[in-house]
Short mmCIF file of C-alpha atoms (C1' of nucleotides) in Angstrom, two decimals:
data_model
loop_
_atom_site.label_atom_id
_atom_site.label_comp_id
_atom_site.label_asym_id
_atom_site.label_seq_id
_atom_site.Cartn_x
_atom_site.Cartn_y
_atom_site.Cartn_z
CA UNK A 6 0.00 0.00 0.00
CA UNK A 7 2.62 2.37 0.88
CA UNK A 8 4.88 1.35 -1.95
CA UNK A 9 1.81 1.94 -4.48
CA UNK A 10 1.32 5.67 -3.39
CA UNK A 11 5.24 6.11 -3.07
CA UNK A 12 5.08 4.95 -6.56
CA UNK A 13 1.90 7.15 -7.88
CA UNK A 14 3.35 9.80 -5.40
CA UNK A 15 6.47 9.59 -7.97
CA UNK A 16 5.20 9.63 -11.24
CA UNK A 17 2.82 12.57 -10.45
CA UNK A 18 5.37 14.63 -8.80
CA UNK A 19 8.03 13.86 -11.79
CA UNK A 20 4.73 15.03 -13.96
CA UNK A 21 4.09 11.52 -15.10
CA UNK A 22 0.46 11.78 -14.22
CA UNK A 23 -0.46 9.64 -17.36
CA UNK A 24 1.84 6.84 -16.63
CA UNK A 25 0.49 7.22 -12.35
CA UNK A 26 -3.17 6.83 -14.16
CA UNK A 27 -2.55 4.20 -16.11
CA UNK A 28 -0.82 2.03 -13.49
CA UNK A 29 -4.16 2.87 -11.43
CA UNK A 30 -6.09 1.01 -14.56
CA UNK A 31 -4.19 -1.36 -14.71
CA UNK A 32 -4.76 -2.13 -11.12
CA UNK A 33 -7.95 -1.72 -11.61
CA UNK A 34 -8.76 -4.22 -13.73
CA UNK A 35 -6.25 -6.76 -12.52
CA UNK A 36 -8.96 -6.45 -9.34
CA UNK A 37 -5.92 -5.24 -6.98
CA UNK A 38 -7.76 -3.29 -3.97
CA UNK A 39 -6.64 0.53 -4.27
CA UNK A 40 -6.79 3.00 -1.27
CA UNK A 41 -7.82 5.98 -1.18
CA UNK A 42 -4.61 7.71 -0.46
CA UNK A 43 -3.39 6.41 -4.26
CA UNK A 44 -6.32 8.02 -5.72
CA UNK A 45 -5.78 11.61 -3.19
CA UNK A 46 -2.49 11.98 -4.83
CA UNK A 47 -3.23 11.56 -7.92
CA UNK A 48 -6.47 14.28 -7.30
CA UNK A 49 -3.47 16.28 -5.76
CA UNK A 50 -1.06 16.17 -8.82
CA UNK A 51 -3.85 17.39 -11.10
CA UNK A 52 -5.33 19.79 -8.64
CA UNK A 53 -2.34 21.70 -8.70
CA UNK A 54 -1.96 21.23 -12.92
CA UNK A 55 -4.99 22.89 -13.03
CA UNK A 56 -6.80 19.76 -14.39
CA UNK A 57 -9.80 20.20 -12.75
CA UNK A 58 -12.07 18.30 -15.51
CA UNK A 59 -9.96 15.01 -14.63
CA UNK A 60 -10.06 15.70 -10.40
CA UNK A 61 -13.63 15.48 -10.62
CA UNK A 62 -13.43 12.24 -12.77
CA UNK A 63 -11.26 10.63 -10.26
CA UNK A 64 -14.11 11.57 -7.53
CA UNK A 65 -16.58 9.51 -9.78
CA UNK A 66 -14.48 6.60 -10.62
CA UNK A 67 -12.94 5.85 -7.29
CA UNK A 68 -16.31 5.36 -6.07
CA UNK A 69 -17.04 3.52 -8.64
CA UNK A 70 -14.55 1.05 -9.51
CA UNK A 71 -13.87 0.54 -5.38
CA UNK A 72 -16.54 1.75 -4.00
CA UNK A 73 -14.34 4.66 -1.97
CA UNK A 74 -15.95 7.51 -0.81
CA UNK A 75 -14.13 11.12 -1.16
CA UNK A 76 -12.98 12.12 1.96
CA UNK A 77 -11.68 15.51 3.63
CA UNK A 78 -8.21 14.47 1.91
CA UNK A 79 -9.46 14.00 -1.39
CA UNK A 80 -11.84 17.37 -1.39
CA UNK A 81 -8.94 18.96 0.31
CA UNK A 82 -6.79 18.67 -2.26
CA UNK A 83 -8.96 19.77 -4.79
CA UNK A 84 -10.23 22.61 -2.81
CA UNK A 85 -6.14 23.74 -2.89
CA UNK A 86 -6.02 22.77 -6.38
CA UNK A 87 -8.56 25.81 -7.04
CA UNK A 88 -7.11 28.07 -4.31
CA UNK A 89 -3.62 28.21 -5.72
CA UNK A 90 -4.81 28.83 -8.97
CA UNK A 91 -7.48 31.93 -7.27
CA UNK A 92 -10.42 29.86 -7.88
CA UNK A 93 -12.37 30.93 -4.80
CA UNK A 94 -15.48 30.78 -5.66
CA UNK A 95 -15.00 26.92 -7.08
CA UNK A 96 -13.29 26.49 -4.18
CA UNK A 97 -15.96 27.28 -1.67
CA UNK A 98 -18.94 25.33 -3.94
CA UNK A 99 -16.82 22.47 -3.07
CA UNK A 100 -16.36 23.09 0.59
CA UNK A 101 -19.71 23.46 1.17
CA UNK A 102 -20.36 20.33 -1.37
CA UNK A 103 -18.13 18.43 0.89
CA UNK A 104 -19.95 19.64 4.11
CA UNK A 105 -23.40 18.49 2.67
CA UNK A 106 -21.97 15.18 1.84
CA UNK A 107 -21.57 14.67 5.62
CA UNK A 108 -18.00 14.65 5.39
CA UNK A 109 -16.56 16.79 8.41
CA UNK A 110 -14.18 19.37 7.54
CA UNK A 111 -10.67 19.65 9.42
CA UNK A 112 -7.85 22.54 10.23
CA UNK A 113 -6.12 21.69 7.22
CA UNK A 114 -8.96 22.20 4.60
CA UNK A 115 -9.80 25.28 6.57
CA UNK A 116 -6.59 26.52 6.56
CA UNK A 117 -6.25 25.95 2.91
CA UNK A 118 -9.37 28.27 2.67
CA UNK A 119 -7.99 30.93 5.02
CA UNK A 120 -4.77 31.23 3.22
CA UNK A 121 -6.64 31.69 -0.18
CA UNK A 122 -8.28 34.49 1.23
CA UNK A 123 -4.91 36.02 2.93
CA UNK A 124 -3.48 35.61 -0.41
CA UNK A 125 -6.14 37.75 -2.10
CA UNK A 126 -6.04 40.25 0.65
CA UNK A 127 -8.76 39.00 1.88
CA UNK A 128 -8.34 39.54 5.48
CA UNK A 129 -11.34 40.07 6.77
CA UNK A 130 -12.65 37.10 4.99
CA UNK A 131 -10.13 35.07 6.09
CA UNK A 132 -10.50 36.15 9.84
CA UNK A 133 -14.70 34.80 9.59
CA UNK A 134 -13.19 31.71 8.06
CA UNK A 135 -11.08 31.22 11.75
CA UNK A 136 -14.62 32.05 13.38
CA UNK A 137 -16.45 29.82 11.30
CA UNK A 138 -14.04 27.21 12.39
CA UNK A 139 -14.12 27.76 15.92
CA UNK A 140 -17.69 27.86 15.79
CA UNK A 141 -17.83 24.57 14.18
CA UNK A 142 -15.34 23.53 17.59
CA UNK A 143 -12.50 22.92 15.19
CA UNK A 144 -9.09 24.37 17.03
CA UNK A 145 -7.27 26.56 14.81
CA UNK A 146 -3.49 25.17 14.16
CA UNK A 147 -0.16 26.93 14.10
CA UNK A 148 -0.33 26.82 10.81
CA UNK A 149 -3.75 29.10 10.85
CA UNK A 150 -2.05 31.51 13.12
CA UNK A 151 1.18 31.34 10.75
CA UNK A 152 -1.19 32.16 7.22
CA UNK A 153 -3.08 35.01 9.10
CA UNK A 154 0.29 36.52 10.09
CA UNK A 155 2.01 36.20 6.99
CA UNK A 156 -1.27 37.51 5.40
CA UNK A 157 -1.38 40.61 8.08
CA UNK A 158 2.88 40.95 7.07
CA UNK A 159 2.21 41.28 3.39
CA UNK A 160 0.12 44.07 4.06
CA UNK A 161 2.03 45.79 6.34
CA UNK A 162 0.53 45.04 9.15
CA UNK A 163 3.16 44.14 11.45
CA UNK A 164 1.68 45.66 14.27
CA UNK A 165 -1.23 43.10 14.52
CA UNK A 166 0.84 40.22 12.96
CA UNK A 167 2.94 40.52 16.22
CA UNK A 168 0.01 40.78 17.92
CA UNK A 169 -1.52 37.61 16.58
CA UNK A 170 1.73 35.82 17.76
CA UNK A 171 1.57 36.33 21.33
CA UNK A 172 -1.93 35.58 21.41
CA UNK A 173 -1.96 31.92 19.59
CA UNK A 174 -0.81 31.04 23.28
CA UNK A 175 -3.95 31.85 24.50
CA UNK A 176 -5.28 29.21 22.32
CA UNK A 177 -2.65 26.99 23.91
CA UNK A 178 -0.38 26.90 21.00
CA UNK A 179 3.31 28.04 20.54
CA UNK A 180 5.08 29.93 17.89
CA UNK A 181 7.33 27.79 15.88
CA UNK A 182 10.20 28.26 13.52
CA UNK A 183 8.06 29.51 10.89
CA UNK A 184 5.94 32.01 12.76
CA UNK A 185 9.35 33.32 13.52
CA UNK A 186 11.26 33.64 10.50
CA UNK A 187 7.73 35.07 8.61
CA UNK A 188 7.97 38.25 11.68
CA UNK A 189 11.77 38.65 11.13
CA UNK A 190 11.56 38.77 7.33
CA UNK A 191 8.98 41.15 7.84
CA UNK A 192 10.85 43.13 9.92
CA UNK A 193 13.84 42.80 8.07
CA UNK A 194 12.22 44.31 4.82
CA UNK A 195 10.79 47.29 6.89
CA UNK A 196 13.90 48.19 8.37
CA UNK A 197 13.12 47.24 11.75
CA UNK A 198 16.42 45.15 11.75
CA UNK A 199 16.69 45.76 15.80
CA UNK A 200 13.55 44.20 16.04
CA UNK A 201 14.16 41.56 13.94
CA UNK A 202 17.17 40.93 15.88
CA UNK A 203 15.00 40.70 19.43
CA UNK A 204 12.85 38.43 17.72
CA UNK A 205 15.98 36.21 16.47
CA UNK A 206 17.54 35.83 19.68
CA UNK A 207 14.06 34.91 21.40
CA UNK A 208 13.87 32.32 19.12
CA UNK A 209 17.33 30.84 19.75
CA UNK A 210 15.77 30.96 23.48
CA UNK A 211 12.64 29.24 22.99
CA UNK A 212 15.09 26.30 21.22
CA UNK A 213 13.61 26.82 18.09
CA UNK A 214 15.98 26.27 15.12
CA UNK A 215 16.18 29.07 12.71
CA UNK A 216 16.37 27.98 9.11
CA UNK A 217 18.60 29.11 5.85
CA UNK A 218 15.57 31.56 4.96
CA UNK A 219 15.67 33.04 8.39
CA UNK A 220 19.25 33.67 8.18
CA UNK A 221 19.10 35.15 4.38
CA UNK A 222 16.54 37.70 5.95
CA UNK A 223 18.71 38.52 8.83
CA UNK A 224 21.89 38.63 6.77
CA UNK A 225 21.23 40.79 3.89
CA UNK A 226 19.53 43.51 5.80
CA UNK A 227 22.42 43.91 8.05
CA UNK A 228 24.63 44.07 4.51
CA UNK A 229 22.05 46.87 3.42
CA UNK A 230 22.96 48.30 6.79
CA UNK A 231 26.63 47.97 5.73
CA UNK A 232 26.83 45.93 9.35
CA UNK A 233 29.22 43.24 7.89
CA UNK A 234 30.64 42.59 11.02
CA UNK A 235 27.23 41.03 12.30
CA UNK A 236 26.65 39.34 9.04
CA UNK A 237 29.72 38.10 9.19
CA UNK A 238 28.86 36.27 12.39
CA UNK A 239 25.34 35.18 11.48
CA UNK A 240 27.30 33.82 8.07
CA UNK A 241 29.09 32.03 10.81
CA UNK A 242 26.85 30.78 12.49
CA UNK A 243 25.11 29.36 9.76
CA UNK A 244 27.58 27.56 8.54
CA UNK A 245 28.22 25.97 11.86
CA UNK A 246 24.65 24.86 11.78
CA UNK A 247 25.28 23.33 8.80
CA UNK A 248 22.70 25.42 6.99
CA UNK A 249 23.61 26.31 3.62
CA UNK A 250 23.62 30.06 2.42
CA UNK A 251 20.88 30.22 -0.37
"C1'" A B 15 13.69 2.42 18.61
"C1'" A B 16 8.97 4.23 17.53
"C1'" A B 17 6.39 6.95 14.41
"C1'" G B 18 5.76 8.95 9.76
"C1'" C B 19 6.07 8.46 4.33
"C1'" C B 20 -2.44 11.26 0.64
"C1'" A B 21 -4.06 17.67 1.11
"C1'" C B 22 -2.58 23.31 4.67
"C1'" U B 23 1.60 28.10 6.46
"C1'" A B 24 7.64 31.12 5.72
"C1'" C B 25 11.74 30.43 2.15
"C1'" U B 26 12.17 27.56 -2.36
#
RNA sequence: AAAGCCACUACU
């Protein structure tokens, strides 16, 4: 089972989607049981080729040829197939399609549908999508609380974005390396380098390990700055960490 | 060792 979706996994991320399809025929008729995870991933690979036509064909034929229902993976991935391509208003039909089907949404599909909306500048959008949630007594994720402050960020809104990160620990969550490097990019690209610096050494603190991206951010602001002393050291330090520059 | 190896967030 695993080695069949490795497989599928393969071909459809090396764009083989044809030769992934026709294996699952093959299968198919050769009566091998299929799960559903083979059929998500290939639902995923066109999804995000824009192949929407064939994603819905999957739906129908995985029911049935093996009698599998769709579930929150399989509409997930379509519903992310038509956010990263801006399709919002497909994307919602499909949610709420999903919902009336009796299959119970999760964080992830939500958070797929909040980030849509912080893409789009959507914000306020995206903030009734985390009420909606909650509502629905679904817990939103660090993930959720990373989109809406990478969404607030992009807009300049650093103010609240910071805001947003103290108060995910209300919800009982902690910032995490990403959360981090999003504010210090942030700050990094407004200047705020002493900020980002605060931020940087909090999260050495907290144990969290920065990555290569939250290094780049950190280093070439302080080479704006002509501070090549302290990028120097942060080069260092990277290196020691066995992160590569990118 | 166990887990994980089907969809979500920074960078790419």
């Amino acid at each position: 089972c695993i080695t069949y979706n490795s497989l599928i996994n393969g071909l459809c991320k090396l764009q083989r989607m044809a030769e992934a399809e026709g294996m699952i025929k093959e299968m198919v008729e050769k009566g091998v049981s299929l799960s559903i995870e083979a059929y998500n991933v290939l639902i995923d690979a066109y999804g995000r080729a824009g192949y929407f036509e064939k994603c819905f064909d999957i739906f129908e034929e995985m029911q049935e040829d093996m009698g599998l229902k769709p579930n929150v993976v399989s509409y997930g991935s379509l519903v992310n197939g038509f956010c990263k391509k801006g399709m919002l208003v497909e994307a919602e039909a499909l949610f709420q399609d999903m919902v009336s089907r009796d299959v119970q949404p999760n964080v992830r599909i939500y958070n797929i549908l909040i980030d849509a909306y912080c893409k789009q500048g959507e914000l306020q959008k995206a903030r009734k999508q985390v009420e909606d949630m909650k509502r629905s007594g679904i817990s939103p994720s660090i993930v959720t609380y990373n989109t809406l402050i990478k969404g607030l960020s992009v807009r300049g809104n650093l103010t609240e974005a910071q805001d947003l990160a103290l108060r995910l620990r209300d919800e009982g969550l902690s910032p995490d390396a990403i959360t981090y490097t999003i504010l210090i990019s942030a700050y990094c690209n407004t200047s705020s380098t002493q900020k980002a610096i605060e931020l940087y050494k909090e999260m050495e603190k907290l144990g969290l390990r920065p990555t290569s991206s939250t290094y780049h951010a950190l280093i070439s602001q302080m080479s704006i700055e002509g501070r090549m002393q302290d990028a120097e050291n942060l080069f260092e330090e990277m290196l020691q960490r066995k992160l590569l520059p990118d």
